[in-house]
XYZ file of C-alpha atoms in Angstrom:
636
model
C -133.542 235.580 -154.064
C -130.200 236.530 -152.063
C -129.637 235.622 -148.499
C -128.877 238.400 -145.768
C -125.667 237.922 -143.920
C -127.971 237.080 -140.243
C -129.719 234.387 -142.379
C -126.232 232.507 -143.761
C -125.849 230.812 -140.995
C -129.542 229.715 -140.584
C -129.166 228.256 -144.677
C -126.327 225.971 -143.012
C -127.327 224.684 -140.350
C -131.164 223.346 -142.536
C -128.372 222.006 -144.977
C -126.470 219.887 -142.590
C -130.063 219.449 -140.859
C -131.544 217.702 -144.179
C -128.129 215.734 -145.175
C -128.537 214.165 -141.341
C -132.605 213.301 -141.453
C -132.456 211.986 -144.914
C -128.884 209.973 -143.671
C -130.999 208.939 -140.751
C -134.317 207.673 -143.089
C -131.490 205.593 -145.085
C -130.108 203.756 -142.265
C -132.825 202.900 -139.918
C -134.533 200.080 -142.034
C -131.390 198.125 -141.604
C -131.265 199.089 -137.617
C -135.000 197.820 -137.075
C -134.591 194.539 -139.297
C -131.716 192.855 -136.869
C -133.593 193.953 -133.646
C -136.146 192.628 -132.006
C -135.711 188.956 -130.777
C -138.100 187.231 -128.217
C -135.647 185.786 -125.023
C -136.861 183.015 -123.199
C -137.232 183.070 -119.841
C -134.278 181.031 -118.550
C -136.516 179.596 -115.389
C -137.779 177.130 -118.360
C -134.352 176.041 -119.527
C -133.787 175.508 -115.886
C -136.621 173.756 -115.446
C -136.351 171.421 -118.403
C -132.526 170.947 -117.085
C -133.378 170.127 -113.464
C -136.379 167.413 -115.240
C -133.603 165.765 -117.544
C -131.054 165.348 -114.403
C -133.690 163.590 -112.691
C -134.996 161.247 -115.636
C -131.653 160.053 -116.816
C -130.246 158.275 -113.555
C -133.754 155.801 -114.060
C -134.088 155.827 -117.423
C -131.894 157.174 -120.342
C -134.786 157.483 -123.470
C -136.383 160.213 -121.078
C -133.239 161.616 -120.315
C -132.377 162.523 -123.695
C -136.581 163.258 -124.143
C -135.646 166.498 -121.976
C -132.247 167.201 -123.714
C -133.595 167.650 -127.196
C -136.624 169.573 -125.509
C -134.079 171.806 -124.850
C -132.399 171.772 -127.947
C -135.640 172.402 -129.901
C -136.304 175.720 -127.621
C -132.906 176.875 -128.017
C -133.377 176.754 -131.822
C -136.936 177.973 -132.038
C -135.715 181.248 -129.428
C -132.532 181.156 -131.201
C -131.461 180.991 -127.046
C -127.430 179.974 -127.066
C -128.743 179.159 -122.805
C -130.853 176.404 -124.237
C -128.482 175.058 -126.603
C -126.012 175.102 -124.770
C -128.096 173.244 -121.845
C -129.311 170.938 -124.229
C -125.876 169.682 -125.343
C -124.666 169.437 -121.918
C -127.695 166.902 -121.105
C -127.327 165.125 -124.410
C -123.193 164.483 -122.905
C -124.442 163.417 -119.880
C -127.108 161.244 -121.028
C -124.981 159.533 -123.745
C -122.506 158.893 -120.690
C -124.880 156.998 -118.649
C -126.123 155.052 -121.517
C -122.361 154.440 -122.473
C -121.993 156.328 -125.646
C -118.890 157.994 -124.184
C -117.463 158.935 -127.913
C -121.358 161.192 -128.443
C -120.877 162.109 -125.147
C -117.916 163.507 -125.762
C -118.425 164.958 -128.690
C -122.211 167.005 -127.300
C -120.033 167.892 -124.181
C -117.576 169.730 -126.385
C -120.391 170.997 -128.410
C -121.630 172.637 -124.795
C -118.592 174.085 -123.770
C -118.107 175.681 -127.131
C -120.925 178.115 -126.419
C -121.229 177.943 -122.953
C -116.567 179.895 -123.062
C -118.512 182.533 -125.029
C -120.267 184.143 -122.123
C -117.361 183.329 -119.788
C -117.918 181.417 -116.654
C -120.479 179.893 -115.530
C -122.430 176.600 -113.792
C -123.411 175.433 -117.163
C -119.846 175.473 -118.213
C -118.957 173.779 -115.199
C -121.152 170.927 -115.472
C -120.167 170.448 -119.323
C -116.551 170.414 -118.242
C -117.279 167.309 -116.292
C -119.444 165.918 -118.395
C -116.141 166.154 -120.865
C -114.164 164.234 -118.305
C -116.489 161.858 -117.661
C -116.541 160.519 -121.247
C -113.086 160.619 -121.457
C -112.494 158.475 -118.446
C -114.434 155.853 -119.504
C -112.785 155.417 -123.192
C -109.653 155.237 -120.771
C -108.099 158.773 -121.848
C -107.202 159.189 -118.045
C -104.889 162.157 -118.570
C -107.394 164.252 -120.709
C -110.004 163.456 -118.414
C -107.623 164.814 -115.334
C -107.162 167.655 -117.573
C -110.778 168.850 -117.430
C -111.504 167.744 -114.017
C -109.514 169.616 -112.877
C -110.508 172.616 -115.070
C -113.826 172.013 -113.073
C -112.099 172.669 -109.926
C -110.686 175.222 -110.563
C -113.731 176.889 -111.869
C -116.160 175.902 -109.435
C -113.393 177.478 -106.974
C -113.530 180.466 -108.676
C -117.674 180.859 -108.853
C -118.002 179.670 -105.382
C -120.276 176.998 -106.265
C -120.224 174.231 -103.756
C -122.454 171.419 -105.767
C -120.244 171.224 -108.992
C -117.105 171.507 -106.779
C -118.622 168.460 -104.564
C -118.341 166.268 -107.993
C -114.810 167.309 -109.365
C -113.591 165.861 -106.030
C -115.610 163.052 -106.971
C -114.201 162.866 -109.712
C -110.453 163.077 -109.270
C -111.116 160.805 -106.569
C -112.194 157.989 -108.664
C -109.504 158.703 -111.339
C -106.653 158.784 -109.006
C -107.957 155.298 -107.544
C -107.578 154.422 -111.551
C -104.361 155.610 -111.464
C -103.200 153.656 -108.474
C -103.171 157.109 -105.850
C -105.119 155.450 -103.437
C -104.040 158.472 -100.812
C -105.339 161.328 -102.914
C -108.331 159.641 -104.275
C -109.268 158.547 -100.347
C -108.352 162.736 -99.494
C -110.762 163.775 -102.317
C -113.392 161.174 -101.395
C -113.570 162.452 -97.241
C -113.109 166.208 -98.825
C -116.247 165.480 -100.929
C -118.381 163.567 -98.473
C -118.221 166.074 -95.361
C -119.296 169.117 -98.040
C -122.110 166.255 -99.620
C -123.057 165.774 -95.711
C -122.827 169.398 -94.532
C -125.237 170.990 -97.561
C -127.001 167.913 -97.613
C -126.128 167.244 -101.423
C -127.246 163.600 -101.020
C -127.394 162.824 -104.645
C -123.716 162.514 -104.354
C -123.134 160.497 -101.139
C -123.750 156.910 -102.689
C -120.476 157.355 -105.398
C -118.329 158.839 -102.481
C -119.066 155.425 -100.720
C -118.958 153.445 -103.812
C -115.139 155.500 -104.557
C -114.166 154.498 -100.909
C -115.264 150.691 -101.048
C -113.275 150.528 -104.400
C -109.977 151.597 -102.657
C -110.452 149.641 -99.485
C -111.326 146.253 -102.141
C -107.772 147.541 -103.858
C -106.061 147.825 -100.869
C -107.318 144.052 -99.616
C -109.998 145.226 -96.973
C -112.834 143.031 -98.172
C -114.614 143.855 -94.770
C -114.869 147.711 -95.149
C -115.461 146.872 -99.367
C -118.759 145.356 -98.189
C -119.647 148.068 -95.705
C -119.156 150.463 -97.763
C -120.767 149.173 -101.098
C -124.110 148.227 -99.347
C -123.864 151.843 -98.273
C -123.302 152.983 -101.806
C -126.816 150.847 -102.444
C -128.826 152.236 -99.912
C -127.887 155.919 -100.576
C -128.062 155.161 -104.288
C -131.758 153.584 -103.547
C -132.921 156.680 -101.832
C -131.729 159.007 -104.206
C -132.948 157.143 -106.905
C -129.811 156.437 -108.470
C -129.747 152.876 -109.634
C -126.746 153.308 -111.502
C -124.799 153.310 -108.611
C -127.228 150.421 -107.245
C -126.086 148.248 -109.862
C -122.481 148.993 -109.574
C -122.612 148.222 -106.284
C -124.344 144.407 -106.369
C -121.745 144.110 -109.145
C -118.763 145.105 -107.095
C -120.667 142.391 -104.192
C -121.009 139.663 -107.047
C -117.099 139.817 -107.345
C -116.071 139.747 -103.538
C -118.690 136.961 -103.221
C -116.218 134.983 -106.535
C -113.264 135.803 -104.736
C -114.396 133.992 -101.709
C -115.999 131.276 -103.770
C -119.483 131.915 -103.079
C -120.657 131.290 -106.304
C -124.188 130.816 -105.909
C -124.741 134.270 -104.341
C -122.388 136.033 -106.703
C -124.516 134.598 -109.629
C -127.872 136.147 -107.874
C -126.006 139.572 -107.507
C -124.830 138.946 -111.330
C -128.773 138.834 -112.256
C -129.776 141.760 -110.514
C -127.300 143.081 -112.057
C -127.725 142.680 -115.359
C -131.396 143.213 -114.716
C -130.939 146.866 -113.812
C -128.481 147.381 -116.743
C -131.183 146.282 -119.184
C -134.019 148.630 -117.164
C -131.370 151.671 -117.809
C -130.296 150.667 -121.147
C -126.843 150.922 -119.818
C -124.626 148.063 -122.107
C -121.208 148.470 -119.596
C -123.013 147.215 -116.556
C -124.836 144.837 -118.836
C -121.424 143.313 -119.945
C -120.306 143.961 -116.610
C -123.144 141.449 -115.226
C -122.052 138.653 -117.823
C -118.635 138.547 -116.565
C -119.840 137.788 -113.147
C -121.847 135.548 -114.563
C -119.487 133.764 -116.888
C -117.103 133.319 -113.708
C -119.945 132.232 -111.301
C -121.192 129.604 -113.767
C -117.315 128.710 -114.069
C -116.802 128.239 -110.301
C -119.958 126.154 -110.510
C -118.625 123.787 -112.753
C -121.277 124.755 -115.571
C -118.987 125.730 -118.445
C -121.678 125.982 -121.023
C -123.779 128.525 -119.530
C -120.219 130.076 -118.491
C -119.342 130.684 -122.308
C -122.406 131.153 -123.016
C -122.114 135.000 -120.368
C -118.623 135.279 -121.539
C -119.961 134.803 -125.198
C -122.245 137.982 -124.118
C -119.845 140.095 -122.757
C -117.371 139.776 -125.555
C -120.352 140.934 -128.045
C -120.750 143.656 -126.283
C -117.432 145.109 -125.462
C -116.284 143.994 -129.143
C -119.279 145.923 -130.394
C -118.962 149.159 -127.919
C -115.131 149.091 -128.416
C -115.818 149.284 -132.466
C -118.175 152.032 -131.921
C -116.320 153.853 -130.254
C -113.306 153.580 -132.014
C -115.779 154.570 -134.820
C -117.384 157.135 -133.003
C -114.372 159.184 -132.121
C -112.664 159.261 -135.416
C -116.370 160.761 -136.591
C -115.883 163.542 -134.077
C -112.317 164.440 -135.127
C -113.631 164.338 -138.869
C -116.826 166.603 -137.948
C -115.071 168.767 -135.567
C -112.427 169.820 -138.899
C -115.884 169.450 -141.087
C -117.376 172.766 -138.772
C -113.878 174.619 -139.130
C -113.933 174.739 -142.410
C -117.735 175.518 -143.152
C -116.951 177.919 -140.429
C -113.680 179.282 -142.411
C -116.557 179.504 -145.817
C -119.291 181.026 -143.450
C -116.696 183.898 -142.421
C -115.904 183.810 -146.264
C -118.885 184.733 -146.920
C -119.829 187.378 -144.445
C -116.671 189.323 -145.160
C -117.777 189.878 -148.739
C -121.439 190.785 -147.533
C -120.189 193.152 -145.654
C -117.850 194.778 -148.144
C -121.226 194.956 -150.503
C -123.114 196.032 -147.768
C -120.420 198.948 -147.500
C -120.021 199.594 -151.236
C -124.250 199.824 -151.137
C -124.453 202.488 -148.807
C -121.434 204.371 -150.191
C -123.458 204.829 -153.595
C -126.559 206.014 -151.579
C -124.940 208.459 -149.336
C -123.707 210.022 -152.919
C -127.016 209.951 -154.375
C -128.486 212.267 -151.462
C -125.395 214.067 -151.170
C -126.037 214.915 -154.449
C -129.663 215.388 -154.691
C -129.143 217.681 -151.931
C -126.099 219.787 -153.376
C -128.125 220.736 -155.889
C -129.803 223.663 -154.369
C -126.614 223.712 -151.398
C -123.517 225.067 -153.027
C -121.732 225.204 -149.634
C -123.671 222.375 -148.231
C -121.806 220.497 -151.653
C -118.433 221.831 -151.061
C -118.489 220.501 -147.769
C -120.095 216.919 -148.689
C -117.668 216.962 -151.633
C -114.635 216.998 -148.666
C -116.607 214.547 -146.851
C -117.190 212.388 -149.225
C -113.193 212.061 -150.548
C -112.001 211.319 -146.614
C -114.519 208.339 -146.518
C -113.453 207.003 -149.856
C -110.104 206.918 -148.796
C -111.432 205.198 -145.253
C -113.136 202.556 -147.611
C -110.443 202.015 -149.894
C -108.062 201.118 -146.930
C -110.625 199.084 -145.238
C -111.158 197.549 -148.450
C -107.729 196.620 -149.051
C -107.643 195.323 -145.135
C -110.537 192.732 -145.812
C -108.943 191.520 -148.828
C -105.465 191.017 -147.069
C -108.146 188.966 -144.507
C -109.702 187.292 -146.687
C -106.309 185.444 -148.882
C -105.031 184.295 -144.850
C -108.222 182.894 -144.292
C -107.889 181.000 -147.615
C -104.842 179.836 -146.813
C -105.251 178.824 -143.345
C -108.829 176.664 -144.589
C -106.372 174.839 -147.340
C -103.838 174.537 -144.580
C -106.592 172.955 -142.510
C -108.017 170.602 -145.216
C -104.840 169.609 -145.805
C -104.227 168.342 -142.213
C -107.569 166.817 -141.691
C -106.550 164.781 -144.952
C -103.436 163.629 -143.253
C -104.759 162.317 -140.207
C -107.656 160.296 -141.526
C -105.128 158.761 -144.024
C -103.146 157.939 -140.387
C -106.492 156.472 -138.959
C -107.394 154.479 -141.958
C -103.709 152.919 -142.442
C -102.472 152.602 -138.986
C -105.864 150.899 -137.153
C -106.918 148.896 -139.576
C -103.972 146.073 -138.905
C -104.497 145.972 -135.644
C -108.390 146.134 -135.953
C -108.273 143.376 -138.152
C -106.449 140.969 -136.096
C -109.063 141.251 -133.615
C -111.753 140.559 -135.275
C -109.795 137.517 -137.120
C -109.663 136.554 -133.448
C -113.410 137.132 -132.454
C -114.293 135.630 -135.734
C -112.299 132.038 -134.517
C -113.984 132.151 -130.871
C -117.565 132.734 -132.480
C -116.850 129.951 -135.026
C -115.292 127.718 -132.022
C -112.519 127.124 -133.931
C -110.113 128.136 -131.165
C -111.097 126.922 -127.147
C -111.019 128.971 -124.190
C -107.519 128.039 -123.082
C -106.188 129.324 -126.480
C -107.757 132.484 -126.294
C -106.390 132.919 -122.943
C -103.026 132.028 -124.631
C -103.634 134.404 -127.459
C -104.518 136.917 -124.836
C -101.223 139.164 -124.025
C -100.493 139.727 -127.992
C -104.563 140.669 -128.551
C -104.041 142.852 -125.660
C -100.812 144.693 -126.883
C -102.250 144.857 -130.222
C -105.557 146.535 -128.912
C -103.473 148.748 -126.282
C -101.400 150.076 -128.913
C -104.554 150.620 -130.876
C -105.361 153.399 -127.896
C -102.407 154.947 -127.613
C -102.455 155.555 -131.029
C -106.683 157.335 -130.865
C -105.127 158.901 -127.221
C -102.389 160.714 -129.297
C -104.931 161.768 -132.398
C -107.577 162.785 -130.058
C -104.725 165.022 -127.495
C -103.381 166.393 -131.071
C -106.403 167.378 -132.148
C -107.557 169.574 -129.027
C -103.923 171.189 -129.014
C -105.128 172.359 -132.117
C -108.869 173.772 -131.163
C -106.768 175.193 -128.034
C -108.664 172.382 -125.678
C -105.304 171.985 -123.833
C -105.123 173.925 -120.904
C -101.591 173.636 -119.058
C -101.696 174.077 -114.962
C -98.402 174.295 -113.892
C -98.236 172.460 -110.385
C -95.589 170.518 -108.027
C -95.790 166.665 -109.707
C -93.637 163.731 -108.476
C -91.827 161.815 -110.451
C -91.715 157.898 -109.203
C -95.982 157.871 -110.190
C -95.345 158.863 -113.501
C -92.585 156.661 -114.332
C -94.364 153.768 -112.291
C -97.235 153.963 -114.717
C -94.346 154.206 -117.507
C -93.450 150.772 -116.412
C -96.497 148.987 -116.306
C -97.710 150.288 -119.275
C -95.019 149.246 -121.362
C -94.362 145.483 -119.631
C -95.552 143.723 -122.080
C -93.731 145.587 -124.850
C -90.316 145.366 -123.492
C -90.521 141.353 -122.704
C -91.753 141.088 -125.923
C -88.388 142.563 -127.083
C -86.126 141.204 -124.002
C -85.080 144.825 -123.602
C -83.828 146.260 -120.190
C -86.171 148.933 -118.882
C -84.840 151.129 -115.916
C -85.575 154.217 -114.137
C -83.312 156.624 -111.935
C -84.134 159.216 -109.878
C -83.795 160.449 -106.609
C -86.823 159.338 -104.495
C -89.249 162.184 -103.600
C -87.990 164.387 -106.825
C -90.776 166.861 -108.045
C -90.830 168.772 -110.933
C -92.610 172.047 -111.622
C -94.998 171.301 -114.482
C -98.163 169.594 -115.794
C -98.706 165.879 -114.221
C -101.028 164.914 -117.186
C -98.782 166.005 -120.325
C -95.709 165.181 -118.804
C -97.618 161.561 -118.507
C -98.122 161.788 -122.226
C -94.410 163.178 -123.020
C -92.998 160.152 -121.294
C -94.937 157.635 -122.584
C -94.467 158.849 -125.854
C -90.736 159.124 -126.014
C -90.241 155.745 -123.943
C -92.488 154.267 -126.429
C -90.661 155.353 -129.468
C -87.363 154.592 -127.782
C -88.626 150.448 -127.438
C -89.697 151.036 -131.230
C -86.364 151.696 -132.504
C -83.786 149.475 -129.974
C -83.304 146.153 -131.353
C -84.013 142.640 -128.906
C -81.593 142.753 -125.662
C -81.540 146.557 -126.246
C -81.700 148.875 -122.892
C -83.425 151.967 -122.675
C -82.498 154.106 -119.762
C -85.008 156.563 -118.238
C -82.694 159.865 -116.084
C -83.902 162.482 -113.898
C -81.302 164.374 -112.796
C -80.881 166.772 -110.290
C -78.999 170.109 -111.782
C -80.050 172.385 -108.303
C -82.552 174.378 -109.763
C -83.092 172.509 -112.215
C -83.759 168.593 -113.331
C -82.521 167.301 -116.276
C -84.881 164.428 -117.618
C -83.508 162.142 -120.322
C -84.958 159.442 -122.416
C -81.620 157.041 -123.897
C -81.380 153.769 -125.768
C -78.757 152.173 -127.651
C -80.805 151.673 -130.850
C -80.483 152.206 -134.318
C -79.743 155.686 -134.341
C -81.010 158.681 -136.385
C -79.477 159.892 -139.411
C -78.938 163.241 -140.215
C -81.523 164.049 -142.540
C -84.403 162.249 -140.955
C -83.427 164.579 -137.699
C -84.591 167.458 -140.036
C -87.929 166.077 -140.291
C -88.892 165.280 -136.630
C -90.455 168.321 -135.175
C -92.246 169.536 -138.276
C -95.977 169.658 -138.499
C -96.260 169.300 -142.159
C -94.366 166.383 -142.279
C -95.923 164.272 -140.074
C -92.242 161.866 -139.965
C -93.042 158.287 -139.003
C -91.133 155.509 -139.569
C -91.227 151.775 -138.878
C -89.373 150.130 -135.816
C -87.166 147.336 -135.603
C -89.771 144.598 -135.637
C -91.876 146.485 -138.142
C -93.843 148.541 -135.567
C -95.675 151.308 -137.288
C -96.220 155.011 -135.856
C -98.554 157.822 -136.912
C -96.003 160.991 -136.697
C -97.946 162.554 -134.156
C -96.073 161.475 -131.078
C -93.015 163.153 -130.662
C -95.148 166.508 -132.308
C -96.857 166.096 -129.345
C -93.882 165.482 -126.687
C -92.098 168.888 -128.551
C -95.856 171.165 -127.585
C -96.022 169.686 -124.391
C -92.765 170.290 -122.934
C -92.858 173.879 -124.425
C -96.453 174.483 -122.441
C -94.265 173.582 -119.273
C -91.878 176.010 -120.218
C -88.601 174.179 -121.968
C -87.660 172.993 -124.807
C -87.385 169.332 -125.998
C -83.974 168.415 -128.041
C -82.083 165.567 -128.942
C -78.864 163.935 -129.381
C -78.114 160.803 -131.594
C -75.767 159.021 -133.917
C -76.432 155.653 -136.364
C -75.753 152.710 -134.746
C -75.445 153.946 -131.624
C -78.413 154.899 -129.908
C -80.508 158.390 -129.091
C -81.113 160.492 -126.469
C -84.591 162.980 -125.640
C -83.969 165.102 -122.904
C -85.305 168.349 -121.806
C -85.027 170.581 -118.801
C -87.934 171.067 -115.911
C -87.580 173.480 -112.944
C -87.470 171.713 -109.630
C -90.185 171.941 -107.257
């Protein structure tokens, strides 16, 4: 049969027409089999949210009832708005029972899928929830850090209820820090929005914030007004959390004015209410008063037997904790690298998936080509540009797929060094402790040796911290948890907290610790990691200057610029060692002159930080001599 010449063009087109339907039959399966997923109505993840907020503050076993409610509907939807919900409760939840290290570690969770969808309330609320479980395993910086990430964001959404707790928030951790004048301007910022929305839920901790600072500042009258108004607000929202607190906070006035008798009521009530909420720091809380009521009363055995109590419990919470975190940084490297294998794993799929349908679309191609002679010389054209399209995407995903290798050994690698650091560097001081609770439970040492005992157990268990506080700020510079905020700071805060941080340490050592630096002098940078770059360097410096050493701590004033050094007149650094400092691989550590041990981690920290604020940390040193860490800031 020939074809006319008006009837060529027809022939083409039902070509083309065929290769496209039978193209079109091929692919749709696959279309059809990812589609089709049931959404939950969000009103119920609300719901279930609004239920949990509610049942937490009075009782913490149906708080987290309501969280994994919502972290069984988020799985059985496969809804990321009820996971992510549900982790956010579980953080909270764990934070008013006092699991602060699961708290932590379900908050981060939260945020993880609440960044995906950008931001939100949800992401907001996690964000504090982050904070809050930092504060209270005494990582104040972090915990400014995401506070104030809250702010910002709630700023930025307009929403008036989460930005009512961030000032909460960085209310109560500036009266931790000492800023008594910024946590009281938070506080009365807070209140009048609490008060003019009539957010009530949040009224009681604004009063309980406010008695705290006037009990700080030696106002025991306003204290007392103010905490029985933290207790009546906190009894009409149902908070009795903040009820407790506040006959706790009573209990001690009533010691410091040596009414025993009523502080020891307050102390049961107390601990009472702790017990009802299954809350073990306001339980241990409660025994103190206790132990120091009974002691003002003359009734030392009942005294140790409260004090007895409360060192259980904060020996127990402080070892779960401790044990709690380093199981987050371990599962948190775990994910990465099943993550790196999942990705792995879907890159070849897809490359089958690819080669699968390459082979089909030849099969029809030539099925149809067959009868088509032109319809074949144009597949045949076709077909050669898409091999060459999957031969370069081919080689592309293999190039992908040898830097995710590496970067998962790389990873590995690193999580292997820093559990080696955990297991050799706490377990001394860990030890010691416990050698030391182990003596007081035996009664082999009294009371007044313990107390004598006290300062060394205390600098032992303080540089326990810093060392988890550097591992835990190391490890979220490395899942890009850092966030820098570049801001007007003052210096004499910082470097006051410097000083009594380090006290002990330097009398230990009869070195001379001194500051200068203009008064008023503000820097344009990041308040919290310049905290941590500071206390880091000063901290190394003591480690490596001898007894009747001097360390020197120098901002100076360049104009537009201030120059902020870190000297001693230690042992020096030699040459090659100076090599190793800033390298991530190496991890350098070495030990001090008294035998102090280090992880590495600090001055790898100090170097990131300063670069986030925008210089450049260097050094200057010779043996015998002393060093010097300085680095340039722009001046506010």
């Amino acid at each position: 049969m020939f074809f006319k010449r008006d009837n060529f063009g027809q022939f083409i087109f039902l070509s083309k027409s065929t290769v496209c339907l039978l193209l079109l039959a091929l692919f749709l399966p696959e279309r059809g089999a990812g589609q089709g997923t049931d959404k939950t109505d969000s009103s119920i993840v609300d719901e279930l949210s609004s239920k949990a907020d509610v049942a937490m503050l009075s009782n913490v076993d149906s708080g987290f009832f309501y969280a994994k409610k919502l972290l069984e509907l988020g799985e059985q939807q496969e809804f990321d708005y009820a996971r992510a919900r549900g982790y956010e409760k579980l953080g909270w939840t764990h934070w008013v029972e006092g699991n602060y290290a699961d708290g932590l570690k379900n908050a981060l969770d939260a945020i993880r899928i609440f960044e995906q969808y950008g931001p939100s309330e949800g992401l907001v609320s996690a964000v504090l929830s982050a904070g809050r479980n930092l504060f209270e395993q005494r990582s104040y910086t972090m915990a400014l850090t995401y506070y104030q990430r809250s702010e910002a964001l709630a700023q930025e959404l307009g929403l008036e209820k989460p930005l009512i707790e961030a000032y909460r928030d960085i209310g109560g951790i500036s009266i931790t820090l000492g800023d008594y004048e910024k946590g009281l301007d938070y506080c009365t910022r807070g209140l009048a929005i609490a008060n003019r929305l009539g957010f009530r839920s949040s009224i009681p901790i604004f009063y309980s914030h406010i008695a705290l600072i006037h009990f700080n500042q030696g106002d025991v009258e306003q204290s007392v007004d103010y905490n029985w108004r933290a207790i009546l607000e906190g009894r009409l929202t149902g908070n009795r959390r903040i009820v407790a607190l506040g006959f706790e906070r009573l209990a001690n006035i009533d010691l410091q004015q040596g009414l025993y008798d009523e502080a020891i009521r307050k102390g049961k009530e107390t601990l009472e209410m702790g017990q009802e909420l299954g809350s073990s720091l306001i339980a241990m809380r409660a025994y103190m008063v206790l132990s120091r009521g009974y002691e003002g009363k003359r009734d030392y055995e009942k005294s140790l037997t409260n004090y007895k109590l409360y060192i259980e419990i904060s020996d127990s919470t402080y070892n779960a904790d401790k044990e709690s975190i380093i199981a987050s940084i371990e599962a948190v490297y775990d994910l990465e690298s099943k993550q790196g294998e999942i990705e792995l794993l879907e890159t070849e799929k897809a490359l089958n998936e690819q080669e699968s349908r390459a082979k089909n679309y030849y099969i029809i191609l030539s099925l149809v080509a067959i009868g088509l002679l032109i319809a074949l010389t144009f597949a045949l054209f076709r077909a050669s540009k898409f091999q060459n399209q999957h031969n370069s995407e081919l080689q592309a995903k293999n190039g992908e797929i040898a830097a995710q290798a590496k970067k998962l050994e790389e990873m590995n690698a690193t999580k292997s060094k820093i559990f080696s650091i955990i297991g050799h560097d706490l377990r001394n001081s860990v030890a010691n402790l416990k050698q030391l609770l182990d003596l007081l439970n035996s009664k082999k040492i009294t009371l007044k040796e313990l107390r004598e005992v006290a300062p060394e157990a205390k600098q032992s268990v303080d540089a326990s911290f810093d060392v988890l506080d550097n591992l835990l700020h190391w490890g979220l510079t490395q899942m890009n948890g850092i966030r820098t905020n570049i801001e007007p700071v003052l210096l004499q805060p910082i470097l006051a907290e410097i000083t009594s941080h380090f006290k002990l340490f330097v009398e230990r050592k009869n070195i001379s610790l001194t500051f200068q630096s203009a008064a008023n002098l503000m820097v344009l940078g990041d308040a919290p990691q310049l905290t941590v770059v500071l206390r880091n360097l000063v901290g190394n410096a003591i480690k490596f200057t001898k007894a009747n050493g001097a360390i020197a701590v120098e901002a100076e004033d360049m104009g537009d610029l201030v120059r902020i050094r870190v000297k001693d007149n230690g042992v020096g650094i030699s040459e090659d060692k100076l090599k190793l400092l800033f390298k991530h691989e190496t991890h350098y550590s070495e030990s001090g002159t008294n035998d102090e041990k280090g992880t590495g981690l600090g001055l790898l920290l100090c170097y990131e930080f300063v670069e986030n604020m925008g210089s450049r940390l260097e050094v200057e040193t010779a043996l015998g001599e002393g060093t010097t860490f300085f680095f340039d800031m722009k001046k506010a």
